[in-house]
Coordinates of C-alpha atoms in Angstrom, one line a residue:
Chain A
M7 CA 11.5 -59.3 -45.9
Q8 CA 8.8 -61.7 -44.8
Q9 CA 6.7 -58.6 -42.7
E10 CA 7.2 -56.3 -45.4
D11 CA 5.8 -59.4 -47.8
K12 CA 2.8 -59.8 -46.0
K13 CA 2.2 -55.5 -45.8
E14 CA 2.1 -55.4 -49.1
D15 CA -0.4 -58.5 -49.7
K16 CA -2.8 -56.7 -47.4
K17 CA -5.2 -54.5 -50.3
Y18 CA -6.4 -52.2 -48.1
R19 CA -4.6 -49.1 -45.9
V20 CA -6.4 -47.9 -42.6
L21 CA -6.0 -44.2 -41.2
M22 CA -6.5 -43.3 -38.0
F23 CA -7.1 -39.9 -36.7
P24 CA -7.7 -38.6 -33.6
S25 CA -11.5 -38.2 -33.3
V26 CA -15.1 -39.2 -35.7
H27 CA -14.7 -35.4 -36.7
Y28 CA -11.5 -35.5 -38.3
V29 CA -12.4 -38.9 -39.5
M30 CA -15.9 -37.4 -41.4
R31 CA -14.0 -34.7 -42.8
A32 CA -11.3 -36.9 -44.1
E33 CA -13.7 -39.1 -45.5
K34 CA -15.4 -36.3 -47.6
L35 CA -12.0 -34.6 -48.9
L36 CA -11.2 -38.2 -50.3
R37 CA -15.0 -38.4 -52.2
D38 CA -14.9 -35.3 -53.3
V39 CA -12.0 -35.8 -55.3
M40 CA -13.0 -39.4 -56.2
V41 CA -10.7 -41.3 -53.9
F42 CA -12.6 -44.7 -52.5
A43 CA -12.7 -44.1 -48.8
E44 CA -15.1 -45.5 -46.3
S45 CA -15.5 -45.3 -42.0
I46 CA -14.8 -48.4 -40.4
T47 CA -14.9 -49.3 -36.6
A48 CA -11.3 -48.5 -35.5
P49 CA -9.8 -52.3 -35.9
R50 CA -8.8 -52.6 -32.1
E51 CA -5.5 -54.1 -32.4
F52 CA -4.4 -51.2 -33.7
T53 CA -6.0 -48.5 -31.0
P54 CA -7.6 -48.9 -27.2
D55 CA -10.1 -46.9 -27.8
C56 CA -13.4 -47.1 -29.4
G57 CA -14.4 -44.6 -32.1
V58 CA -13.7 -45.0 -36.5
A59 CA -11.3 -45.3 -38.5
L60 CA -10.8 -44.5 -42.2
L61 CA -10.3 -47.4 -44.7
I62 CA -8.9 -47.0 -48.6
R63 CA -7.1 -49.0 -51.1
K64 CA -3.5 -49.5 -50.9
E65 CA -2.9 -48.1 -53.8
D66 CA -4.7 -45.2 -52.9
L67 CA -2.4 -44.0 -50.3
E68 CA 0.1 -41.7 -52.0
Q69 CA -3.0 -39.2 -53.5
A70 CA -4.7 -39.5 -50.0
L71 CA -2.4 -38.3 -48.2
S72 CA -1.4 -35.6 -50.1
V73 CA -4.5 -34.5 -50.2
L74 CA -4.9 -34.6 -46.9
K75 CA -1.6 -33.2 -45.4
E76 CA -2.8 -30.1 -48.3
K77 CA -6.1 -29.9 -45.4
G78 CA -4.0 -30.2 -42.5
L79 CA -5.8 -33.6 -42.0
A80 CA -2.7 -36.3 -41.8
P81 CA -3.7 -39.1 -40.5
E82 CA -2.1 -40.1 -37.0
A83 CA -1.6 -43.4 -38.2
V84 CA -1.6 -45.9 -41.1
H85 CA -2.0 -49.6 -40.9
P86 CA -1.7 -51.9 -43.7
Y87 CA -5.1 -53.9 -43.3
D88 CA -7.3 -56.9 -45.0
K89 CA -11.4 -56.7 -44.2
Chain B
M27 CA -55.4 -14.3 -36.1
E28 CA -52.1 -14.2 -34.6
I29 CA -49.0 -12.1 -35.4
Y30 CA -46.0 -13.8 -33.7
L31 CA -43.9 -10.1 -33.2
D32 CA -41.6 -12.3 -30.5
N33 CA -38.9 -13.3 -32.8
G34 CA -36.3 -12.0 -30.8
A35 CA -37.1 -14.5 -28.2
T36 CA -37.1 -17.7 -30.8
S37 CA -38.1 -17.6 -34.8
H38 CA -42.0 -19.2 -35.0
K39 CA -42.7 -19.7 -38.1
K40 CA -39.9 -22.8 -39.5
P41 CA -39.2 -23.0 -43.0
E42 CA -40.7 -26.2 -44.7
S43 CA -37.5 -27.5 -44.7
V44 CA -36.4 -27.2 -41.8
I45 CA -39.1 -29.5 -40.0
R46 CA -38.7 -31.9 -42.6
A47 CA -35.0 -32.2 -41.4
V48 CA -35.9 -32.7 -37.6
I49 CA -38.2 -34.8 -38.7
E50 CA -36.4 -37.2 -41.1
F51 CA -34.0 -37.2 -38.3
I52 CA -36.1 -38.3 -35.6
K53 CA -38.0 -41.3 -38.3
E54 CA -34.6 -42.5 -40.1
V55 CA -31.7 -41.6 -37.8
S56 CA -31.8 -40.5 -34.8
C57 CA -29.0 -42.6 -33.1
N58 CA -25.8 -40.8 -31.8
P59 CA -22.2 -39.5 -33.8
G60 CA -19.3 -40.4 -33.3
R61 CA -20.0 -43.6 -30.5
S62 CA -20.0 -46.5 -33.0
A63 CA -19.1 -47.5 -36.7
Y64 CA -22.7 -48.9 -37.9
P65 CA -24.3 -47.6 -40.7
L66 CA -26.7 -45.3 -38.6
A67 CA -24.3 -44.1 -36.6
I68 CA -21.8 -42.9 -39.8
R69 CA -24.5 -41.4 -40.8
A70 CA -25.7 -39.7 -37.9
S71 CA -21.9 -38.2 -37.8
R72 CA -21.8 -37.4 -41.8
L73 CA -24.7 -35.2 -40.2
L74 CA -23.1 -33.5 -37.8
M75 CA -20.0 -33.2 -40.2
D76 CA -22.4 -31.2 -43.0
A77 CA -23.9 -29.3 -40.4
R78 CA -20.5 -28.3 -39.1
E79 CA -19.0 -27.2 -42.6
K80 CA -22.1 -25.6 -43.6
I81 CA -21.9 -23.4 -40.4
S82 CA -18.1 -22.8 -40.5
A83 CA -18.6 -21.0 -44.1
F84 CA -21.7 -19.4 -43.5
F85 CA -19.2 -17.7 -40.8
G86 CA -16.7 -17.1 -43.5
S87 CA -13.9 -20.1 -42.1
D88 CA -12.9 -23.0 -44.3
N89 CA -11.9 -24.7 -41.2
P90 CA -15.3 -27.0 -39.6
M91 CA -12.4 -27.9 -36.3
R92 CA -12.7 -24.6 -35.1
L93 CA -16.2 -24.6 -34.5
V94 CA -18.1 -25.8 -30.9
F95 CA -21.2 -26.8 -30.6
T96 CA -23.0 -25.8 -27.3
R97 CA -27.1 -26.2 -26.3
N98 CA -27.8 -23.2 -26.5
A99 CA -25.7 -19.2 -26.9
T100 CA -25.9 -19.1 -23.1
E101 CA -23.7 -21.9 -22.6
A102 CA -21.7 -21.1 -25.9
I103 CA -20.9 -17.3 -24.4
N104 CA -20.1 -18.7 -20.2
L105 CA -18.3 -21.6 -22.0
F106 CA -15.6 -19.1 -23.6
L107 CA -15.7 -16.5 -20.6
R108 CA -15.3 -19.3 -18.1
G109 CA -13.2 -21.6 -20.4
F110 CA -11.0 -18.3 -21.3
L111 CA -10.9 -15.1 -18.2
Q112 CA -8.1 -15.9 -15.3
D113 CA -7.3 -14.2 -12.3
G114 CA -6.8 -10.3 -12.4
D115 CA -8.6 -10.4 -16.0
K116 CA -9.7 -6.8 -17.4
V117 CA -12.7 -6.9 -19.7
L118 CA -14.0 -4.3 -21.9
T119 CA -17.7 -4.7 -22.5
T120 CA -21.3 -3.0 -23.4
S121 CA -24.3 -1.2 -21.6
L122 CA -26.4 -3.5 -24.3
E123 CA -25.2 -6.7 -23.1
H124 CA -28.1 -9.6 -22.5
N125 CA -27.1 -11.4 -19.0
A126 CA -25.5 -14.2 -20.6
V127 CA -22.5 -11.6 -20.4
L128 CA -22.6 -9.5 -17.9
R129 CA -24.3 -12.3 -15.5
T130 CA -21.2 -14.5 -16.1
L131 CA -19.1 -11.5 -15.8
S132 CA -20.3 -10.5 -12.3
A133 CA -20.0 -14.2 -11.3
L134 CA -16.8 -14.3 -12.3
S135 CA -15.6 -11.2 -10.8
E136 CA -16.6 -12.8 -7.4
E137 CA -14.5 -15.9 -8.2
R138 CA -12.2 -15.0 -10.1
K139 CA -11.0 -11.9 -9.5
I140 CA -11.9 -10.0 -12.9
S141 CA -12.9 -7.1 -13.6
F142 CA -14.9 -5.3 -16.3
E143 CA -15.9 -1.9 -17.3
K144 CA -18.9 -1.2 -19.8
V145 CA -18.3 1.2 -22.6
W146 CA -22.2 3.1 -22.0
A147 CA -24.0 3.6 -25.8
D148 CA -26.2 6.9 -26.0
G149 CA -29.3 7.3 -25.1
K150 CA -30.8 5.5 -28.2
G151 CA -28.6 2.6 -27.8
V152 CA -26.4 3.2 -30.4
L153 CA -22.8 2.8 -29.8
D154 CA -20.4 4.3 -31.9
I155 CA -16.6 3.1 -32.0
E156 CA -14.9 6.2 -31.1
R157 CA -16.2 5.4 -27.6
F158 CA -14.7 1.7 -27.4
E159 CA -11.4 3.8 -28.6
E160 CA -11.8 6.2 -25.7
A161 CA -12.2 2.9 -23.7
L162 CA -9.2 1.4 -24.9
K163 CA -7.1 3.9 -24.1
K164 CA -7.8 4.0 -20.1
E165 CA -6.7 0.5 -19.4
K166 CA -5.2 -2.3 -21.0
Y167 CA -8.0 -5.1 -21.5
S168 CA -7.6 -8.7 -21.7
L169 CA -11.0 -9.6 -23.2
V170 CA -13.7 -7.2 -25.4
V171 CA -16.7 -8.4 -24.8
A172 CA -19.2 -7.0 -27.6
N173 CA -23.3 -7.5 -28.5
H174 CA -23.7 -7.2 -32.4
I175 CA -27.8 -6.5 -32.0
S176 CA -29.1 -5.3 -28.8
N177 CA -32.3 -7.7 -28.2
V178 CA -34.0 -4.6 -26.4
V179 CA -33.4 -1.8 -29.4
G180 CA -32.2 -3.4 -32.1
T181 CA -29.2 -1.4 -32.6
I182 CA -27.0 -2.1 -34.8
L183 CA -22.9 -2.1 -33.5
P184 CA -20.2 -1.3 -36.1
L185 CA -18.8 -4.8 -35.5
E186 CA -15.8 -4.8 -38.3
E187 CA -14.6 -1.4 -36.9
V188 CA -15.2 -2.9 -33.8
M189 CA -13.1 -6.4 -34.9
T190 CA -10.4 -4.3 -36.5
L191 CA -9.8 -1.8 -33.5
C192 CA -9.2 -4.7 -31.1
A193 CA -6.9 -6.7 -33.9
D194 CA -4.8 -3.6 -33.8
K195 CA -4.5 -3.6 -30.0
G196 CA -3.9 -7.5 -29.9
I197 CA -6.9 -7.3 -27.7
P198 CA -9.1 -10.6 -28.3
L199 CA -12.8 -10.4 -28.7
L200 CA -15.9 -12.2 -28.3
V201 CA -19.3 -11.1 -30.4
D202 CA -22.6 -12.2 -29.1
A203 CA -23.9 -12.5 -32.4
V204 CA -27.2 -14.0 -31.3
Q205 CA -29.7 -11.6 -32.6
S206 CA -27.1 -10.4 -35.6
A207 CA -26.7 -13.7 -37.3
G208 CA -28.9 -14.8 -40.6
T209 CA -30.5 -10.7 -39.6
V210 CA -27.0 -9.3 -41.4
F211 CA -23.6 -10.5 -43.0
V212 CA -21.4 -11.6 -40.1
K213 CA -18.2 -13.0 -40.9
L214 CA -15.0 -13.8 -39.1
P215 CA -12.1 -12.0 -39.5
S216 CA -8.4 -13.0 -40.5
E217 CA -7.1 -10.8 -38.2
G218 CA -7.2 -10.4 -34.8
D219 CA -8.6 -12.8 -32.3
V220 CA -12.4 -13.5 -32.5
A221 CA -15.1 -15.5 -31.5
L222 CA -18.2 -15.6 -32.5
A223 CA -21.4 -16.8 -30.1
F224 CA -25.1 -18.4 -31.9
T225 CA -27.8 -19.8 -31.5
S226 CA -30.0 -22.6 -33.3
H227 CA -33.2 -20.8 -32.8
K228 CA -33.5 -17.3 -33.6
S229 CA -33.1 -16.0 -36.8
L230 CA -31.1 -18.7 -37.9
L231 CA -34.2 -20.3 -38.3
G232 CA -33.5 -23.7 -36.4
I233 CA -35.7 -25.5 -33.5
Q234 CA -34.4 -24.7 -30.0
G235 CA -31.5 -26.8 -28.8
A236 CA -28.0 -25.9 -30.4
G237 CA -26.0 -23.2 -30.1
G238 CA -22.1 -22.6 -30.6
L239 CA -18.9 -21.0 -30.5
I240 CA -17.0 -20.0 -33.5
F241 CA -13.1 -19.0 -33.5
N242 CA -11.3 -17.3 -36.2
N243 CA -8.3 -19.2 -35.5
D244 CA -6.5 -22.1 -33.7
S245 CA -4.5 -20.2 -30.8
L246 CA -7.9 -18.7 -29.2
A247 CA -10.1 -22.0 -29.0
K248 CA -7.0 -23.8 -28.1
R249 CA -6.5 -21.3 -25.0
I250 CA -10.5 -22.4 -24.1
R251 CA -10.6 -24.4 -21.1
P252 CA -13.6 -27.1 -21.0
L253 CA -16.8 -26.1 -19.1
I254 CA -18.0 -29.4 -19.3
T255 CA -15.5 -32.6 -18.9
G256 CA -17.1 -36.2 -20.0
G257 CA -17.0 -38.6 -22.5
T258 CA -16.4 -37.7 -26.6
G259 CA -16.5 -40.3 -28.3
S260 CA -12.6 -40.1 -28.7
L261 CA -9.9 -41.8 -26.9
S262 CA -12.0 -43.7 -24.8
S263 CA -9.0 -45.6 -22.8
K264 CA -7.8 -42.8 -21.4
E265 CA -9.7 -40.7 -18.5
T266 CA -8.5 -37.4 -18.9
Q267 CA -10.0 -34.7 -21.8
P268 CA -9.2 -34.6 -25.0
D269 CA -6.7 -31.9 -25.8
F270 CA -7.7 -31.3 -29.6
L271 CA -11.2 -29.4 -31.0
P272 CA -14.1 -30.0 -31.2
D273 CA -13.6 -32.7 -29.1
K274 CA -11.8 -31.1 -25.9
L275 CA -15.0 -28.7 -25.9
E276 CA -17.5 -30.9 -26.8
S277 CA -18.8 -33.5 -24.2
G278 CA -21.8 -35.8 -23.7
T279 CA -24.7 -36.0 -26.4
L280 CA -24.9 -33.4 -28.9
P281 CA -28.3 -31.9 -30.1
M282 CA -28.6 -33.6 -32.8
P283 CA -32.3 -32.5 -34.3
A284 CA -31.3 -29.0 -33.8
I285 CA -27.8 -29.4 -34.9
V286 CA -29.5 -30.8 -38.3
S287 CA -32.3 -28.2 -37.9
L288 CA -29.4 -25.5 -37.4
A289 CA -27.9 -26.6 -41.0
A290 CA -31.3 -27.0 -42.6
G291 CA -32.2 -23.1 -41.5
I292 CA -28.6 -21.9 -43.2
D293 CA -29.6 -23.9 -46.4
F294 CA -32.8 -21.9 -46.5
I295 CA -30.7 -18.2 -46.0
T296 CA -28.8 -19.3 -48.6
S297 CA -30.9 -20.1 -50.9
T298 CA -33.5 -17.3 -50.2
G299 CA -30.3 -14.8 -50.5
L300 CA -29.0 -12.9 -46.5
G301 CA -29.7 -9.5 -48.3
K302 CA -33.3 -10.1 -49.3
I303 CA -34.0 -11.6 -45.8
E304 CA -32.2 -8.3 -44.3
N305 CA -33.7 -5.4 -47.2
H306 CA -37.4 -7.4 -45.8
K307 CA -36.2 -6.7 -42.0
R308 CA -34.9 -3.2 -42.6
R309 CA -38.9 -2.8 -44.3
L310 CA -40.4 -4.0 -41.6
T311 CA -38.1 -1.8 -39.2
R312 CA -39.2 1.3 -40.6
L313 CA -43.0 0.1 -41.2
L314 CA -42.8 -0.1 -36.9
F315 CA -41.0 2.1 -36.1
N316 CA -42.7 4.9 -37.7
G317 CA -46.3 3.6 -37.2
L318 CA -45.1 3.7 -33.3
A319 CA -44.2 7.1 -34.0
S320 CA -46.7 8.1 -35.2
I321 CA -48.9 7.5 -32.4
G322 CA -49.4 10.4 -29.7
R323 CA -48.8 8.7 -26.5
V324 CA -46.8 6.1 -27.6
T325 CA -42.7 6.4 -27.2
V326 CA -40.4 4.7 -29.6
Y327 CA -36.9 3.5 -29.1
G328 CA -34.0 3.3 -30.8
P329 CA -32.4 5.5 -33.3
G330 CA -35.4 4.7 -36.3
N331 CA -33.0 4.6 -39.2
E332 CA -30.1 2.2 -40.3
R333 CA -28.5 1.5 -37.3
Q334 CA -31.6 0.1 -36.3
I335 CA -33.0 -3.6 -37.0
S336 CA -35.5 -5.9 -36.3
V337 CA -36.2 -5.1 -33.1
V338 CA -38.6 -1.8 -31.7
S339 CA -39.3 -1.3 -27.8
F340 CA -41.9 1.3 -27.0
S341 CA -44.4 2.3 -24.1
V342 CA -47.5 3.4 -23.8
K343 CA -48.2 6.7 -21.6
G344 CA -50.0 5.5 -18.5
I345 CA -50.3 2.2 -19.3
G346 CA -47.6 0.0 -17.6
A347 CA -45.6 -2.5 -20.4
S348 CA -47.4 -6.1 -18.9
E349 CA -50.8 -4.1 -19.0
V350 CA -49.8 -3.3 -23.2
G351 CA -48.9 -6.7 -23.6
D352 CA -51.5 -9.0 -22.1
K353 CA -54.0 -6.2 -24.2
L354 CA -51.9 -7.1 -27.4
A355 CA -52.4 -10.5 -26.5
S356 CA -55.7 -10.8 -26.2
R357 CA -55.8 -9.4 -29.7
G358 CA -53.6 -12.1 -31.4
V359 CA -50.5 -9.5 -31.6
Y360 CA -47.6 -11.2 -29.5
C361 CA -44.8 -10.4 -27.9
R362 CA -42.3 -9.6 -24.8
V363 CA -42.6 -7.3 -22.5
G364 CA -40.1 -6.1 -19.3
L365 CA -36.5 -5.6 -19.0
H366 CA -35.4 -8.5 -21.5
C367 CA -32.7 -10.5 -19.5
A368 CA -31.0 -6.7 -20.3
P369 CA -31.3 -4.5 -17.6
S370 CA -28.5 -2.7 -18.3
A371 CA -29.2 -2.3 -22.0
H372 CA -32.4 -0.8 -20.6
R373 CA -31.2 1.2 -18.1
T374 CA -28.9 2.4 -20.8
I375 CA -32.1 3.9 -22.5
G376 CA -33.7 4.4 -19.5
T377 CA -36.8 2.8 -19.5
F378 CA -35.1 0.8 -15.9
P379 CA -37.3 -0.7 -13.7
D380 CA -40.6 -0.3 -15.7
G381 CA -39.2 -2.2 -18.7
T382 CA -40.7 -1.9 -22.6
V383 CA -43.0 -3.7 -24.5
R384 CA -41.1 -5.6 -27.5
F385 CA -41.8 -6.4 -30.9
S386 CA -39.3 -8.1 -32.6
L387 CA -39.9 -8.9 -36.3
G388 CA -38.9 -12.8 -38.6
Y389 CA -38.3 -13.3 -42.1
F390 CA -41.9 -14.3 -42.2
N391 CA -43.5 -10.9 -40.7
T392 CA -45.7 -9.1 -43.0
E393 CA -46.5 -5.7 -44.0
E394 CA -49.9 -6.6 -43.2
E395 CA -49.3 -7.7 -39.5
V396 CA -47.1 -4.9 -38.7
Q397 CA -49.9 -2.5 -39.8
I398 CA -52.6 -4.3 -37.7
A399 CA -49.6 -4.0 -35.1
V400 CA -49.4 -0.8 -35.6
D401 CA -53.6 -0.4 -35.5
E402 CA -53.7 -2.6 -32.1
V403 CA -51.3 -0.3 -30.5
R404 CA -53.0 2.8 -31.4
K405 CA -56.4 1.6 -30.0
I406 CA -54.7 0.6 -26.9
A407 CA -52.9 4.0 -26.3
A408 CA -56.4 5.8 -27.0
G409 CA -58.3 3.0 -24.3
R410 CA -60.2 0.8 -26.7

């Protein structure tokens, strides 16, 4: 319960993709449908790899995943996050 | 006066928008995509994805991840052939191929025991679908490689028919679209397994430094083994190459100035209208062919009809190609002489080993320039 509470406190979600090309494509697709999406340095707590991830608002997650899945771009992982 | 008629080598006049795009990238961005997330790097990454999407759409694909950038078309062709072919594979190609294809196939025939046969075009450089059909009946081929427009004689392959034939027979097809992309419509089909190799700096009007392969489906793309392995900016913790596209086949720093120029070139072609560009080149080709053919001591190669565009090779009786080229250059008409890295095409039209003088037209050439070039050839042929 405590961990769930913590997750819900976090305002953002970070979407992880195989490479920057997928991040850029996803960013564009989401922006085209007016969903806030921002490329950020991939947080080290989520991956040992260098690169870029996509930041979205928590409340946009369902719509974002729907848009991305339709284009074959489902993220590899989704993490709660605060800037 | 300078009249540039060597667009088959590289397009000389670039649209202002292409030049601006390159300068803007170098002045305002000039950093690597995909390695960091500071604002400039993100801007470079966005420019790269924009280019990928634009080029993919231009070739009729809605999946930019099936486009792989290389440094030129020769590298793209090597990437496909070396990445796809296995020991014992049999390849069908044409007698009009550039050495980027033929030298690679020759090398692979020693390295990996692949074999290849050519479908021969006729003496005018025309290759009809019936010859392909006959050739494909004789052997079970692993791959067909075909040149869409010949860089020696300008003849156009019936590409859609070849694509349909290969799809019906379940044979993958590699298309050399180097001379055709930006001149005639070139679209990936929905059926079959097809890859196109293209370059940035000819009729797509970008600068030298980029090329690429684009695939019509994932399963063909996934079969290609990398030509070059190294840093991709992805899965950096691993010492093995990523297995997803495009990263698997794109290692090292990408040629971003050339890639942004290619995107800008495609914007120019799209806004101008590819149909308008093709019609202009067809008009100039007819004018050039007929003008040269009217000169008594000149032999012009090719059918001189709708099966030939942009490229016209010729020879002058009693004067070697090199000498004709030098005389033209001294009069401000620039072209390429010799075998054009395509000895097999010259064998096809009967001009091996002497070669030809080749005029290759671009969108920015004019009727006046063509007329002047023809007049200069007339004078040279008359000994003036």
